[in-house]
C-alpha positions as a printed NumPy array, in Angstrom:
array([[124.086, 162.447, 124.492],
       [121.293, 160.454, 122.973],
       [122.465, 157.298, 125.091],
       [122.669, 159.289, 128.626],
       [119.128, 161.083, 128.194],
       [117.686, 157.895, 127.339],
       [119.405, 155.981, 129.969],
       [117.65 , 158.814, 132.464],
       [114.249, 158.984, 130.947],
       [113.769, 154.778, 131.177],
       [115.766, 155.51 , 134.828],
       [112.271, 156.868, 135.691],
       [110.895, 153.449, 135.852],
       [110.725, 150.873, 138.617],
       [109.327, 148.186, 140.104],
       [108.035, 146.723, 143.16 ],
       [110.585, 144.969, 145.756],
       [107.55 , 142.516, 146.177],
       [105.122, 141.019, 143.686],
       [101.001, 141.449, 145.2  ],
       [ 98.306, 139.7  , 144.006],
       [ 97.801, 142.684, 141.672],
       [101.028, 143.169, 139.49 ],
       [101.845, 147.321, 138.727],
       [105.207, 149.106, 137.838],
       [106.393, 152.062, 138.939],
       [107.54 , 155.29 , 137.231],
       [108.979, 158.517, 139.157],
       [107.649, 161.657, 137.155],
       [106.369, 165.644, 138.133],
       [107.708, 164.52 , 141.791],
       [105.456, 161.973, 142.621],
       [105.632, 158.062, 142.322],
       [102.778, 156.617, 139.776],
       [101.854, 153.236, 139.881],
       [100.507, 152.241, 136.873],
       [ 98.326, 148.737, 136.286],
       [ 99.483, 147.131, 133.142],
       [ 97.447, 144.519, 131.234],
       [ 99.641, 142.154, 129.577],
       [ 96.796, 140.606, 127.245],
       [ 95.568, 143.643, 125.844],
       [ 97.683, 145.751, 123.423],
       [ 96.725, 149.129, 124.473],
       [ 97.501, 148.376, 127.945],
       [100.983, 148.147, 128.437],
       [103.356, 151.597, 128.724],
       [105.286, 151.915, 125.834],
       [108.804, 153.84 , 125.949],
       [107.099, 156.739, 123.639],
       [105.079, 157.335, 126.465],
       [108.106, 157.901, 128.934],
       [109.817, 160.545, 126.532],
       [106.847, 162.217, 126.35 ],
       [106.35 , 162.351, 129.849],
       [109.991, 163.552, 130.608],
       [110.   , 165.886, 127.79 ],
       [106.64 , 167.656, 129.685],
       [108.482, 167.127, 133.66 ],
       [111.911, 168.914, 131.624],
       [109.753, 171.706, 129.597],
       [107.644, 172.835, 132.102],
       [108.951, 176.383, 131.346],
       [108.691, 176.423, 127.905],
       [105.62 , 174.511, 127.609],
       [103.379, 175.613, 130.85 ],
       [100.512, 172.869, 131.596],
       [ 99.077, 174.914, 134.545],
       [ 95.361, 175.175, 133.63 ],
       [ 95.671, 174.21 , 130.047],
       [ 93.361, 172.147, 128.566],
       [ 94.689, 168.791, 126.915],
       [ 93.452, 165.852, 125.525],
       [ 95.407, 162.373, 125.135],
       [ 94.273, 160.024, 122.689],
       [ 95.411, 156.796, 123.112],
       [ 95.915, 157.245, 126.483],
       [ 96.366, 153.15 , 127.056],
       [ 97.138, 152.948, 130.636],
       [ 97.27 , 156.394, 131.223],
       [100.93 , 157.579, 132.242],
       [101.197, 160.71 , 129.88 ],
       [ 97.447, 162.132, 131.239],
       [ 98.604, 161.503, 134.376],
       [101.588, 163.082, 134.362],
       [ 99.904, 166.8  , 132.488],
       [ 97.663, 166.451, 135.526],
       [100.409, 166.449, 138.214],
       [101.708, 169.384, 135.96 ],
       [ 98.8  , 171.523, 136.45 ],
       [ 96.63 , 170.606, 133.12 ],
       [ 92.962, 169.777, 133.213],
       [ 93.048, 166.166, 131.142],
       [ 90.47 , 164.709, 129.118],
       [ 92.021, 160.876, 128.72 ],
       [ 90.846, 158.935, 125.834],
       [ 90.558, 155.69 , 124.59 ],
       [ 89.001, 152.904, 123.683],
       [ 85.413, 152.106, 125.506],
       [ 87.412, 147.96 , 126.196],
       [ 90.123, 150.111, 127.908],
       [ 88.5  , 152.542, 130.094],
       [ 88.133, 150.522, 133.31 ],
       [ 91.727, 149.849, 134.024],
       [ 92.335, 153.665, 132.454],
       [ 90.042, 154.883, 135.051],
       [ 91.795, 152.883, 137.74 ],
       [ 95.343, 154.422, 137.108],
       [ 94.074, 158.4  , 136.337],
       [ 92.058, 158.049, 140.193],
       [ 95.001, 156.419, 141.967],
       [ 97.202, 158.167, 140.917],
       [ 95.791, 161.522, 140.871],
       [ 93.067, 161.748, 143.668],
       [ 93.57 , 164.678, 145.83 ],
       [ 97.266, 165.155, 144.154],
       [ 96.221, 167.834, 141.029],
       [ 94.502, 171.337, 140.833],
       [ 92.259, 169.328, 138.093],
       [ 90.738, 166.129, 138.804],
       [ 91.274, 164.683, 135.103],
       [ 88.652, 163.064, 133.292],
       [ 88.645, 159.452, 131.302],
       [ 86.538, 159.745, 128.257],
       [ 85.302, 157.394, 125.242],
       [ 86.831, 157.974, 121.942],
       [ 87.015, 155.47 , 118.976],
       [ 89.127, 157.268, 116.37 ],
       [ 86.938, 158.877, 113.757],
       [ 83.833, 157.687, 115.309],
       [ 81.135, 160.458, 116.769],
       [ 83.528, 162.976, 117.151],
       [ 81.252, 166.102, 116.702],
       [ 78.58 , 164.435, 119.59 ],
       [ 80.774, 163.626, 121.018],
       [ 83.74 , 166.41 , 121.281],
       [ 81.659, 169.113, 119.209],
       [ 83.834, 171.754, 117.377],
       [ 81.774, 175.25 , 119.014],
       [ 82.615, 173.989, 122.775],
       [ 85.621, 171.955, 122.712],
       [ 88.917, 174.078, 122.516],
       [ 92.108, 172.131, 123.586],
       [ 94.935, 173.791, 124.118],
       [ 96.957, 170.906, 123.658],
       [ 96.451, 167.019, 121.85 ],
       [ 98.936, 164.747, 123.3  ],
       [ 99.49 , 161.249, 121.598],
       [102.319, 158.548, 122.446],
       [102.759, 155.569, 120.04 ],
       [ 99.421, 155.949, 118.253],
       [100.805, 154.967, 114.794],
       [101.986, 151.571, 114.523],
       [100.131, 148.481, 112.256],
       [ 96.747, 149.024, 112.674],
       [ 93.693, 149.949, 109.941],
       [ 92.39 , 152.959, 111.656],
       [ 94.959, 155.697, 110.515],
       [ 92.44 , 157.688, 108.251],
       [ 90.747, 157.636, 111.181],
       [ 93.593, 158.71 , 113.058],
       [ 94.433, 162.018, 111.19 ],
       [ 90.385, 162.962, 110.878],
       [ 90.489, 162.754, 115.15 ],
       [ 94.036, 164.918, 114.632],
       [ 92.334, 167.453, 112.213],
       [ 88.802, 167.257, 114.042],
       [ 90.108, 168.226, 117.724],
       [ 92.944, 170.764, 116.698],
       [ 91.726, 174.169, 116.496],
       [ 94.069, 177.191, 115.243],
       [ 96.302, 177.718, 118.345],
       [ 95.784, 174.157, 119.533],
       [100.073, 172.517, 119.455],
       [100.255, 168.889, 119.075],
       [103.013, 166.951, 121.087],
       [103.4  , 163.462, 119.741],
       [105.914, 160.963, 120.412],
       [106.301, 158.267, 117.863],
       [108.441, 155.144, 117.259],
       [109.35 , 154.1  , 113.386],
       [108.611, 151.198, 112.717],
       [107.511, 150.242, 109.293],
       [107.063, 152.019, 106.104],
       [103.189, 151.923, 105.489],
       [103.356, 153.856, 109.614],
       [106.379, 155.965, 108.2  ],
       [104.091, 157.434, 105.437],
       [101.178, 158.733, 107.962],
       [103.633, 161.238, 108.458],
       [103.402, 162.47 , 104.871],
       [ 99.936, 162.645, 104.719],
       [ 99.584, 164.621, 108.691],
       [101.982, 167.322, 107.026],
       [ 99.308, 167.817, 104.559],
       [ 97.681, 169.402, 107.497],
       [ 99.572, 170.661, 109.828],
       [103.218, 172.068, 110.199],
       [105.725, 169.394, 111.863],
       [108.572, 170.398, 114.172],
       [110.989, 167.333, 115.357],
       [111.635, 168.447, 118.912],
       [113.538, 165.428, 120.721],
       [114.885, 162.777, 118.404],
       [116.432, 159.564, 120.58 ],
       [117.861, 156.991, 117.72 ],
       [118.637, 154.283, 120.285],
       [115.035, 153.954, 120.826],
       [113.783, 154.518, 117.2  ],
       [111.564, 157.378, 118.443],
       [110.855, 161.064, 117.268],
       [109.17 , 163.445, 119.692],
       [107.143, 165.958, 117.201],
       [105.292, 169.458, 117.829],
       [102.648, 170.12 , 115.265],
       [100.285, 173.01 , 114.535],
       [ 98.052, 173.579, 111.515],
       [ 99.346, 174.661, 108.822],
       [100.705, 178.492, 108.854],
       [100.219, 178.583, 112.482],
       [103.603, 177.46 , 114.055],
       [104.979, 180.68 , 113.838],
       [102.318, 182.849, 114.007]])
């Protein structure tokens, strides 16, 4: 089962029959064709397969997980598949990222969006841990939902990580975060977010090495 989901979810990509002067691949998701604008030399730029199963798992959930004029936020939005696709759902999407990042960000959201969602999404500034009450203040900003593909891997920033987690997640607020295991030191963020917030494994694909999670704070999952 594991094998034939995956094999449908990375099904949803393709590319162009011929290369233009500007190279972009192709992914078929919410009923509309995406065209996303990779950059090969910078790491945040590239779509990573997390961000496919998340994108699938919101296109096969719909029901159960209704983004019609929610309110999400995607941090570490990269190139920008997973906003995109909440958009096409229905959401109103604050995309976030890095301030090196936001141009081609900004290019993929508007192409790929424009006149296509009942929200016109938004591309925002966010360094992890930096500014976060100017700039997302705790008495105005309510997200219903924090989305985050492949955010944990080697890098020095995960304090940083789980403060953005804990600062943006209000009481009702559900997490959906798709992450690929990779080494221990990543492997142990896990611990510490469950000293925060209740943790739900909701897809698991083992041929990819990658856990789909729902999260809420702590006490709240149920209520």
């Amino acid at each position: 089962e594991d094998e034939q989901i995956v094999a449908e979810i990375m099904g949803r990509r393709f590319f162009p029959d011929i290369v233009s002067y500007k190279t972009w691949e192709g992914f078929h998701f919410a009923g509309h064709e995406i065209r996303i604008t990779e950059a090969t030399d910078c790491y945040g730029a590239v779509v990573w397969p997390s961000a496919l199963v998340l994108c699938y798992f919101l296109e096969t959930n719909s029901k159960q997980y209704n983004l019609v004029d929610k309110n999400v936020i995607e941090i570490g939005a990269g190139t920008g598949l997973v906003s995109i696709v909440a958009s096409l759902l229905g959401a109103f999407v604050t995309a976030t990222d890095l301030p090196e990042l936001l141009g081609n960000l900004q290019h993929n959201v508007l192409q790929n969006t424009k006149q296509k969602c009942k929200h016109q999404p938004c591309v925002k500034e966010l360094s992890w841990g930096v500014d976060l009450e100017k700039n997302f203040p705790r008495s105005s900003c309510h997200f219903d939902y924090i989305m985050a593909a492949d955010v944990v891997y080697h890098h020095p920033f995960l304090d940083e990580l789980l403060l953005t987690f804990d600062h943006l997640c209000k009481n009702d607020t559900v997490i959906l975060w798709a992450m690929k295991f990779r080494l221990e030191n990543e492997n142990r963020f896990v611990d510490r977010f469950q000293t925060l917030f209740d943790l739900e494994m909701i897809s698991n694909f083992p041929s990819l090495n990658i856990a789909l999670y729902k999260a809420m704070r702590k006490g709240k999952m149920k209520a």
